[in-house]
Short mmCIF file of C-alpha atoms and ligand atoms in Angstrom, two decimals:
data_model
loop_
_atom_site.label_atom_id
_atom_site.label_comp_id
_atom_site.label_asym_id
_atom_site.label_seq_id
_atom_site.Cartn_x
_atom_site.Cartn_y
_atom_site.Cartn_z
CA MET A 1 219.56 -54.15 137.60
CA LYS A 2 216.05 -52.98 136.64
CA THR A 3 214.80 -53.37 133.10
CA ILE A 4 211.55 -52.83 131.26
CA PHE A 5 211.03 -54.86 128.12
CA PHE A 6 208.80 -52.24 126.65
CA ASN A 7 205.85 -52.13 124.32
CA SER A 8 205.85 -55.48 122.52
CA ASN A 9 203.05 -56.49 120.17
CA GLN A 10 202.31 -59.52 122.34
CA VAL A 11 203.55 -61.11 125.54
CA VAL A 12 202.97 -64.86 125.50
CA THR A 13 203.04 -65.59 129.24
CA CYS A 14 202.26 -69.35 129.33
CA ARG A 15 201.14 -68.53 132.89
CA GLY A 16 199.91 -71.16 135.27
CA SER A 17 203.01 -72.24 137.20
CA HIS A 18 201.91 -75.86 136.84
CA SER A 19 202.07 -78.38 134.01
CA LYS A 20 199.30 -77.72 131.49
CA LYS A 21 197.14 -80.69 130.57
CA GLY A 22 194.78 -81.40 127.72
CA SER A 23 192.74 -78.36 126.66
CA GLU A 24 194.70 -76.10 129.06
CA MET A 25 197.53 -76.40 126.55
CA SER A 26 195.58 -74.22 124.10
CA ASP A 27 195.86 -71.20 126.37
CA VAL A 28 199.12 -69.26 126.08
CA GLY A 29 198.03 -66.46 128.44
CA LEU A 30 198.31 -63.77 125.81
CA VAL A 31 198.78 -60.08 126.71
CA ASP A 32 198.40 -57.79 123.69
CA ASN A 33 200.56 -54.65 123.61
CA GLY A 34 202.45 -55.88 126.62
CA SER A 35 205.55 -55.08 128.63
CA VAL A 36 207.57 -57.07 131.17
CA VAL A 37 209.44 -55.59 134.14
CA ILE A 38 212.39 -57.47 135.63
CA GLU A 39 214.25 -56.43 138.78
CA ASP A 40 217.27 -58.24 140.24
CA GLY A 41 216.71 -61.23 137.98
CA LYS A 42 213.02 -61.73 138.83
CA ILE A 43 209.86 -60.78 136.97
CA VAL A 44 208.02 -58.13 138.97
CA TRP A 45 205.30 -57.18 136.54
CA VAL A 46 203.71 -58.18 133.24
CA GLY A 47 200.77 -56.40 131.70
CA GLN A 48 199.56 -53.96 129.08
CA THR A 49 201.96 -51.17 128.21
CA ASP A 50 199.18 -48.60 128.71
CA ASP A 51 199.07 -49.46 132.42
CA LEU A 52 202.82 -49.35 132.90
CA GLU A 53 203.53 -45.64 133.29
CA SER A 54 201.11 -45.15 136.14
CA ILE A 55 202.87 -47.88 138.14
CA PHE A 56 206.58 -47.48 137.32
CA ASP A 57 208.81 -44.45 137.11
CA MET A 58 210.33 -45.19 133.71
CA LYS A 59 213.44 -43.06 134.23
CA ASN A 60 214.67 -45.46 136.90
CA TYR A 61 214.77 -48.36 134.45
CA ASN A 62 216.76 -49.60 131.48
CA ILE A 63 214.32 -49.60 128.61
CA ILE A 64 214.53 -52.25 125.92
CA ASP A 65 212.23 -51.31 123.08
CA CYS A 66 210.24 -54.30 121.78
CA LYS A 67 208.04 -52.42 119.33
CA GLY A 68 206.77 -54.67 116.55
CA LYS A 69 208.14 -57.76 118.30
CA ILE A 70 206.89 -60.39 120.69
CA ILE A 71 208.02 -61.74 124.06
CA THR A 72 207.77 -65.38 125.19
CA PRO A 73 209.21 -67.34 128.10
CA ALA A 74 212.68 -68.73 127.37
CA TYR A 75 212.65 -72.37 126.26
CA VAL A 76 213.31 -75.33 128.53
CA ASP A 77 214.89 -78.38 126.86
CA SER A 78 214.01 -81.14 129.31
CA HIS A 79 215.74 -84.11 127.64
CA THR A 80 219.31 -84.10 126.31
CA HIS A 81 222.46 -86.22 126.40
CA LEU A 82 224.87 -83.35 125.87
CA VAL A 83 228.01 -84.57 127.64
CA PHE A 84 229.77 -87.11 125.44
CA GLY A 85 233.06 -87.94 123.73
CA GLY A 86 233.49 -88.82 120.04
CA ASN A 87 230.90 -88.70 117.29
CA ARG A 88 228.87 -91.24 115.31
CA GLU A 89 228.69 -89.75 111.82
CA ASP A 90 229.47 -93.17 110.27
CA GLU A 91 226.43 -94.70 111.97
CA TYR A 92 224.29 -91.85 110.65
CA ALA A 93 225.58 -92.59 107.14
CA MET A 94 224.74 -96.31 107.66
CA ARG A 95 221.23 -95.38 108.73
CA LEU A 96 220.81 -93.24 105.62
CA LYS A 97 221.61 -96.39 103.62
CA GLY A 98 218.92 -98.37 105.46
CA ALA A 99 220.49 -99.87 108.61
CA SER A 100 218.26 -99.52 111.67
CA TYR A 101 219.25 -98.02 115.03
CA MET A 102 218.81 -101.39 116.76
CA GLU A 103 220.80 -103.28 114.08
CA ILE A 104 223.70 -100.90 114.58
CA MET A 105 223.42 -101.36 118.34
CA GLU A 106 223.44 -105.14 118.00
CA MET A 107 226.62 -104.89 115.88
CA GLY A 108 228.40 -103.21 118.82
CA GLY A 109 227.74 -99.64 117.72
CA GLY A 110 225.17 -97.28 119.14
CA ILE A 111 225.38 -96.08 122.71
CA ASN A 112 228.30 -98.38 123.56
CA ASN A 113 230.31 -96.78 120.76
CA THR A 114 229.98 -93.42 122.54
CA VAL A 115 230.68 -95.14 125.86
CA ARG A 116 234.11 -96.22 124.60
CA ALA A 117 234.89 -92.69 123.40
CA THR A 118 233.60 -91.00 126.58
CA ARG A 119 235.62 -93.27 128.86
CA GLN A 120 238.79 -92.11 127.10
CA GLU A 121 238.21 -88.37 127.40
CA SER A 122 239.25 -86.26 130.38
CA GLU A 123 236.69 -84.39 132.48
CA ASP A 124 238.13 -81.09 131.26
CA PHE A 125 237.78 -82.05 127.61
CA LEU A 126 234.15 -83.09 128.09
CA TYR A 127 233.50 -79.89 130.03
CA GLU A 128 234.88 -77.64 127.28
CA LYS A 129 232.89 -79.47 124.60
CA ALA A 130 229.68 -79.25 126.65
CA LEU A 131 230.14 -75.50 127.22
CA LYS A 132 230.35 -74.93 123.45
CA ARG A 133 227.22 -76.98 122.92
CA LEU A 134 225.37 -74.90 125.49
CA ASP A 135 226.38 -71.72 123.63
CA SER A 136 224.54 -73.09 120.66
CA PHE A 137 221.45 -74.08 122.69
CA LEU A 138 221.35 -70.52 124.00
CA ARG A 139 221.17 -69.08 120.49
CA PHE A 140 217.96 -71.07 119.95
CA GLY A 141 216.45 -69.49 123.06
CA VAL A 142 217.06 -72.33 125.51
CA THR A 143 218.06 -71.13 128.98
CA THR A 144 217.39 -74.32 130.95
CA VAL A 145 218.58 -77.74 129.87
CA GLU A 146 218.50 -81.23 131.31
CA SER A 147 221.65 -83.31 130.80
CA LYS A 148 221.94 -87.06 131.32
CA SER A 149 224.91 -89.23 132.10
CA GLY A 150 224.87 -92.69 130.55
CA TYR A 151 227.93 -92.68 128.30
CA GLY A 152 230.19 -94.03 131.01
CA LEU A 153 228.22 -96.85 132.60
CA ASP A 154 231.25 -97.68 134.78
CA PHE A 155 231.52 -95.82 138.08
CA ASP A 156 234.35 -93.41 137.24
CA THR A 157 233.01 -92.29 133.88
CA GLU A 158 229.42 -91.85 135.10
CA ILE A 159 230.67 -89.70 137.96
CA LYS A 160 232.92 -87.80 135.53
CA GLN A 161 229.88 -86.98 133.36
CA LEU A 162 227.81 -85.91 136.36
CA LYS A 163 230.63 -83.68 137.59
CA VAL A 164 230.70 -82.07 134.15
CA ASN A 165 226.95 -81.43 134.53
CA LYS A 166 227.61 -79.67 137.80
CA ARG A 167 230.48 -77.59 136.39
CA ILE A 168 228.58 -76.46 133.30
CA ASP A 169 225.62 -75.53 135.48
CA GLU A 170 227.90 -73.40 137.67
CA ASN A 171 229.87 -71.79 134.84
CA HIS A 172 227.47 -71.36 131.94
CA ILE A 173 224.59 -68.94 131.78
CA VAL A 174 222.25 -71.81 130.86
CA ASP A 175 220.88 -73.66 133.91
CA VAL A 176 221.64 -77.38 133.75
CA VAL A 177 219.58 -80.04 135.53
CA SER A 178 221.55 -83.24 136.03
CA THR A 179 220.16 -86.76 135.53
CA TYR A 180 221.92 -90.02 136.41
CA MET A 181 221.34 -92.51 133.59
CA GLY A 182 223.71 -95.37 134.29
CA ALA A 183 220.89 -97.55 132.94
CA HIS A 184 221.29 -96.15 129.42
CA SER A 185 222.74 -99.37 128.03
CA VAL A 186 224.09 -102.69 129.29
CA PRO A 187 227.88 -102.31 129.47
CA ASP A 188 229.92 -104.99 127.67
CA GLU A 189 231.18 -106.29 131.03
CA TYR A 190 227.57 -107.02 132.18
CA LYS A 191 226.09 -108.50 128.96
CA GLY A 192 223.65 -111.25 129.95
CA LYS A 193 223.89 -110.14 133.60
CA GLU A 194 221.50 -107.19 133.48
CA ASP A 195 220.05 -107.93 136.93
CA GLN A 196 223.51 -107.77 138.43
CA TYR A 197 224.11 -104.44 136.71
CA ILE A 198 220.89 -103.09 138.26
CA ASP A 199 222.08 -104.37 141.69
CA TYR A 200 225.43 -102.68 141.14
CA MET A 201 223.78 -99.32 140.37
CA ILE A 202 221.51 -99.64 143.38
CA ASP A 203 224.28 -100.66 145.77
CA LYS A 204 227.29 -98.72 144.53
CA VAL A 205 226.39 -95.81 142.31
CA LEU A 206 223.08 -94.36 143.50
CA PRO A 207 224.21 -93.86 147.12
CA TYR A 208 227.28 -91.94 145.93
CA VAL A 209 225.32 -89.86 143.40
CA VAL A 210 222.81 -88.91 146.08
CA SER A 211 225.32 -88.21 148.85
CA GLU A 212 227.42 -85.98 146.54
CA GLU A 213 224.28 -84.28 145.15
CA LEU A 214 225.33 -85.03 141.59
CA ALA A 215 221.85 -85.54 140.14
CA THR A 216 218.23 -84.49 140.56
CA PHE A 217 216.73 -87.30 138.45
CA CYS A 218 217.33 -90.95 137.61
CA ASP A 219 216.47 -92.25 134.14
CA ILE A 220 216.47 -95.68 132.42
CA PHE A 221 216.26 -96.95 128.84
CA CYS A 222 213.34 -99.37 129.25
CA GLU A 223 213.45 -101.20 125.92
CA LYS A 224 213.52 -104.69 124.43
CA ASN A 225 217.10 -106.03 124.58
CA VAL A 226 218.09 -103.26 126.99
CA PHE A 227 216.28 -103.09 130.39
CA SER A 228 212.98 -104.84 131.10
CA ILE A 229 209.93 -103.47 132.87
CA GLU A 230 210.80 -105.43 136.02
CA GLN A 231 214.40 -104.17 136.01
CA SER A 232 213.17 -100.64 135.43
CA ARG A 233 210.67 -100.88 138.28
CA ARG A 234 213.38 -102.13 140.65
CA LEU A 235 215.87 -99.35 139.86
CA MET A 236 213.26 -96.62 139.82
CA LEU A 237 211.71 -97.63 143.13
CA ARG A 238 215.09 -97.51 144.81
CA ALA A 239 215.98 -94.17 143.19
CA LYS A 240 212.67 -92.75 144.42
CA GLU A 241 213.32 -93.98 147.96
CA MET A 242 216.68 -92.23 147.82
CA GLY A 243 215.03 -88.94 146.89
CA LEU A 244 215.66 -88.71 143.16
CA GLY A 245 212.98 -87.69 140.68
CA LEU A 246 212.11 -90.31 138.07
CA LYS A 247 212.27 -90.29 134.27
CA ILE A 248 212.05 -93.12 131.78
CA HIS A 249 212.84 -93.68 128.09
CA ALA A 250 209.59 -95.51 127.42
CA ASP A 251 208.04 -97.42 124.53
CA GLU A 252 210.41 -95.91 121.97
CA ILE A 253 211.03 -98.81 119.62
CA TYR A 254 208.88 -101.61 121.09
CA ARG A 255 205.74 -101.40 123.19
CA LEU A 256 206.99 -102.78 126.51
CA GLY A 257 204.61 -100.92 128.82
CA GLY A 258 206.93 -98.14 129.94
CA ALA A 259 204.07 -95.63 129.89
CA GLU A 260 202.04 -97.81 132.28
CA LEU A 261 205.06 -98.15 134.58
CA ALA A 262 205.60 -94.38 134.57
CA ALA A 263 201.99 -93.92 135.66
CA GLU A 264 202.23 -96.63 138.32
CA LEU A 265 205.31 -95.02 139.90
CA GLU A 266 204.05 -91.46 139.31
CA MET A 267 207.25 -90.52 137.51
CA LYS A 268 207.94 -86.90 136.67
CA SER A 269 208.06 -87.70 132.96
CA ALA A 270 208.01 -90.54 130.44
CA ASP A 271 209.91 -89.73 127.28
CA HIS A 272 209.77 -90.84 123.61
CA LEU A 273 206.46 -92.85 123.76
CA LEU A 274 206.35 -93.53 120.00
CA LYS A 275 204.76 -96.92 120.62
CA ALA A 276 202.92 -96.18 123.89
CA SER A 277 199.54 -97.90 124.23
CA ASP A 278 196.23 -96.04 124.52
CA GLN A 279 195.87 -97.31 128.07
CA GLY A 280 199.41 -96.26 129.01
CA ILE A 281 198.76 -92.76 127.69
CA LYS A 282 195.50 -92.49 129.62
CA ASP A 283 197.13 -93.82 132.80
CA MET A 284 199.89 -91.22 132.49
CA ALA A 285 197.38 -88.40 132.10
CA LYS A 286 195.59 -89.57 135.25
CA SER A 287 198.81 -89.78 137.28
CA GLY A 288 200.08 -86.40 136.09
CA VAL A 289 203.17 -87.79 134.33
CA VAL A 290 204.49 -85.33 131.72
CA ALA A 291 204.72 -86.93 128.26
CA THR A 292 208.00 -85.65 126.86
CA LEU A 293 207.99 -86.05 123.09
CA LEU A 294 211.17 -85.95 121.03
CA PRO A 295 210.17 -85.50 117.39
CA ILE A 296 213.66 -84.84 115.99
CA THR A 297 214.66 -88.34 117.12
CA ALA A 298 211.68 -89.90 115.31
CA PHE A 299 212.61 -87.83 112.25
CA SER A 300 216.25 -88.84 112.38
CA LEU A 301 215.40 -92.54 112.87
CA LYS A 302 212.64 -92.41 110.24
CA GLU A 303 210.20 -93.76 112.85
CA GLU A 304 206.53 -92.94 113.33
CA TYR A 305 206.04 -89.84 115.46
CA ALA A 306 204.63 -90.02 118.98
CA ARG A 307 200.89 -89.39 119.11
CA GLY A 308 201.00 -85.88 120.49
CA ARG A 309 197.46 -85.02 119.41
CA PHE A 310 196.04 -88.18 121.00
CA ILE A 311 197.90 -87.55 124.26
CA ILE A 312 196.58 -84.00 124.59
CA ASP A 313 193.05 -85.03 123.54
CA ASN A 314 193.15 -87.58 126.34
CA GLY A 315 194.03 -84.98 128.94
CA GLY A 316 197.81 -85.45 128.97
CA ALA A 317 200.51 -82.84 129.57
CA VAL A 318 202.99 -82.75 126.68
CA ALA A 319 206.52 -81.32 126.78
CA ILE A 320 208.74 -81.33 123.72
CA ALA A 321 212.51 -81.66 123.92
CA THR A 322 215.40 -82.19 121.54
CA ASP A 323 216.98 -85.43 122.89
CA TYR A 324 220.25 -83.98 121.58
CA ASN A 325 222.79 -86.86 121.53
CA PRO A 326 225.56 -88.19 119.27
CA GLY A 327 223.52 -91.13 117.92
CA SER A 328 219.78 -91.17 117.44
CA CYS A 329 219.45 -87.38 117.26
CA HIS A 330 222.49 -85.23 116.56
CA SER A 331 220.45 -82.03 116.47
CA HIS A 332 219.30 -79.44 118.95
CA SER A 333 217.44 -77.36 116.41
CA ILE A 334 214.45 -75.92 118.24
CA PRO A 335 212.97 -74.53 114.98
CA LEU A 336 213.08 -77.98 113.38
CA MET A 337 211.45 -79.45 116.49
CA ILE A 338 208.66 -76.88 116.30
CA ALA A 339 208.06 -77.68 112.63
CA LEU A 340 207.89 -81.44 113.28
CA SER A 341 205.63 -81.01 116.31
CA THR A 342 203.07 -79.01 114.38
CA ILE A 343 203.20 -80.83 111.07
CA TYR A 344 203.66 -84.45 112.17
CA MET A 345 202.43 -84.64 115.77
CA GLY A 346 199.36 -82.46 115.22
CA LEU A 347 200.13 -79.88 117.91
CA THR A 348 198.90 -76.31 117.50
CA ILE A 349 201.38 -73.46 117.91
CA GLU A 350 199.76 -72.64 121.28
CA GLU A 351 200.36 -76.22 122.46
CA VAL A 352 203.92 -76.13 121.17
CA LEU A 353 204.66 -72.94 123.12
CA ASN A 354 203.34 -74.41 126.38
CA ALA A 355 205.17 -77.70 125.67
CA LEU A 356 208.50 -75.90 125.22
CA THR A 357 208.19 -73.62 128.22
CA ILE A 358 205.98 -74.33 131.23
CA ASN A 359 205.61 -78.06 130.54
CA GLY A 360 209.34 -78.44 129.91
CA ALA A 361 209.91 -76.75 133.25
CA ALA A 362 207.32 -79.05 134.88
CA ALA A 363 209.13 -82.10 133.46
CA LEU A 364 212.13 -80.89 135.50
CA GLY A 365 210.20 -79.87 138.61
CA LEU A 366 210.96 -76.19 137.88
CA GLU A 367 207.46 -74.96 137.08
CA LYS A 368 207.48 -72.52 140.00
CA ILE A 369 210.84 -71.02 138.98
CA THR A 370 210.93 -70.69 135.19
CA GLY A 371 208.94 -71.51 132.04
CA SER A 372 206.34 -68.73 132.21
CA ILE A 373 206.19 -64.95 132.48
CA GLU A 374 204.67 -64.37 135.90
CA LYS A 375 205.48 -62.26 138.90
CA GLY A 376 208.12 -63.86 141.10
CA LYS A 377 209.62 -66.13 138.48
CA ASN A 378 213.09 -65.91 137.00
CA GLY A 379 213.41 -63.29 134.29
CA ASP A 380 214.03 -65.90 131.59
CA ILE A 381 212.44 -64.50 128.44
CA LEU A 382 212.91 -64.25 124.67
CA ILE A 383 212.31 -61.43 122.25
CA HIS A 384 211.32 -62.70 118.82
CA ASP A 385 211.60 -60.62 115.68
CA CYS A 386 208.06 -61.27 114.47
CA PRO A 387 204.72 -59.48 114.77
CA ASN A 388 202.72 -62.25 116.50
CA TYR A 389 203.37 -65.65 118.03
CA LYS A 390 201.92 -67.62 115.11
CA HIS A 391 205.01 -66.59 113.13
CA ILE A 392 207.12 -68.85 115.38
CA SER A 393 205.80 -71.87 113.45
CA TYR A 394 204.87 -70.06 110.26
CA ASN A 395 208.60 -69.35 109.79
CA ILE A 396 209.16 -73.04 109.06
CA SER A 397 212.36 -74.27 110.70
CA VAL A 398 213.70 -70.72 111.02
CA ASN A 399 214.97 -69.29 114.30
CA THR A 400 212.84 -66.27 115.22
CA VAL A 401 214.75 -65.55 118.46
CA GLU A 402 216.43 -62.15 118.43
CA LYS A 403 217.38 -61.64 122.08
CA VAL A 404 217.74 -64.11 124.93
CA ILE A 405 217.33 -62.81 128.46
CA LYS A 406 218.42 -64.92 131.44
CA LYS A 407 217.54 -63.71 134.92
CA GLY A 408 216.95 -60.24 133.51
CA GLU A 409 220.24 -59.91 131.57
CA ILE A 410 220.51 -59.93 127.79
CA VAL A 411 222.83 -62.88 127.23
CA TYR A 412 222.42 -63.23 123.48
CA ASN A 413 221.60 -60.58 120.91
CA ARG A 414 221.40 -61.38 117.24
CA VAL A 415 221.18 -57.77 116.07
O1 LIG B 501 217.07 -90.97 123.88
N1 LIG B 501 217.12 -94.21 123.31
C1 LIG B 501 218.11 -94.19 124.02
N2 LIG B 501 218.89 -93.15 124.27
C2 LIG B 501 219.09 -92.05 123.45
C3 LIG B 501 220.01 -92.38 122.30
C4 LIG B 501 221.39 -92.20 122.69
C5 LIG B 501 222.38 -92.59 121.63
O2 LIG B 501 222.03 -93.15 120.56
O3 LIG B 501 223.54 -92.31 121.89
C6 LIG B 501 217.78 -91.47 123.01
O4 LIG B 501 217.41 -91.49 121.83
FE1 LIG B 502 217.27 -89.79 125.31
#
C-alpha cells in the first residue's frame, strides 16, 4: 500500500524523535503546503508539495487530497485506566454535591468500588467493553494508548486485566501499551498491612507479569493514605531490576515528594503533579522524567491544575493525557483536554501539540516509532478539517479530526 497525503495547508511534524523539553516544546516542525508519503505502513517522505512530483511518480500512489486541511501526528494518550467493570456515576453525583474524592474513598467507595465490580466480570466481558472504548478514542485521533491494571489488586484479577490489555492490543487498530498497577489502592484484605502488600507484589505478581510479558511499565499511586514514598521506592526499584519501565501517580492530592522520587529513580514519567514542589519539578527536568499532566482529572475533581507553564519554563518535558477511568475522570475527550491545557495550564497550542504526540510517545518509550511525522516512523497521522493548526485550540472543545490514519491506512473517516 502506497499513499500520498497530498497538498495540505500545513504539516505539523513535531519532529525530533526524542522528548521535547522546555523551549523546544514551542517548535512544532511546521511544513507549509506539505505532503506526506507512506509506504507499507511507514512514513517515507514529508516535505513541500512543490518538491513532491520530481521525486515520486504520482500515478503509482493512492492520492488523498488534503487541500485546505492540515496534517498532524496521531495522538498518543499515555495515561488511562480503560479496562474496568461497573461504573461510578453515583460517586460523581456525590462529588457534584460537595463530597471530595478522598472522602468517598475513605467511605469504601473510589477505586475499591471498581475493584469489586472488576473482580466479578469475565475476561471476555472486560475485553468487549475495552474494545468499544478504544473505538471512541480512535475517533478523537488517538492511535496509541497506555492502559493500566489496578482494578483487581488480587492476583487473578490483575492478570485478567493485563491479558485484556494484550488482547485489545492484538485485535484493535489502536496500539495498547500495558502497565501493571497492582499498587493502585490497598485491597481490603491488606488494610493496615501495606508493607506486606508491597512484598506480595514483589514476590508473587511481578515475576509472573515479567515472565509472561504482560506489561511494559509498573505504576504506583504514591499518595497519603495509599502508598508512601518508601513503599513506592521499594516497589519501583524491584520493578526496574526486573526490566519494567517506571511510572508514578505523584503529588496528586498531597505533596508527598513523588516528583523527587521520580527524578531520583529516573522514571519514564511522573503523572498528575498537581501539588509537586518547585524542587521536585526542577529535579524531574534534570533527570529527563516526562511530566504527564492530566487536566481533565483536575477539572472533574475541581482541583487546582498542574503547573504546566512552570514545568516548561523550568526546562521540563510535558505530556498531556486523559487519565480516562471510571472515577476521578470519566472522560477521554481530547478536545476538552486541549481546552483545559491552554486555558488553565498556560500551554500554547504548539506546546499542546508536542505534549499530545511526541512527548506522549516518549512517556511510553515509543518516541522512535510514533508521535511525529518523520521518515522511518509509523504512518500514524491525522487530517484535520481546518486551515491551520491554531484552529485545533481555537475550536474550543470541538473535535477537528476528520480522518485517522494508522500505519498508512485510513481507519476512521468522518466525512
Ligand atoms: O489517576 N489517582 C489514582 N488513580 C486514578 C483514579 C482511579 C479511580 O478513581 O478509579 C487517577 O486519577
Ligand atoms: Fe491515573
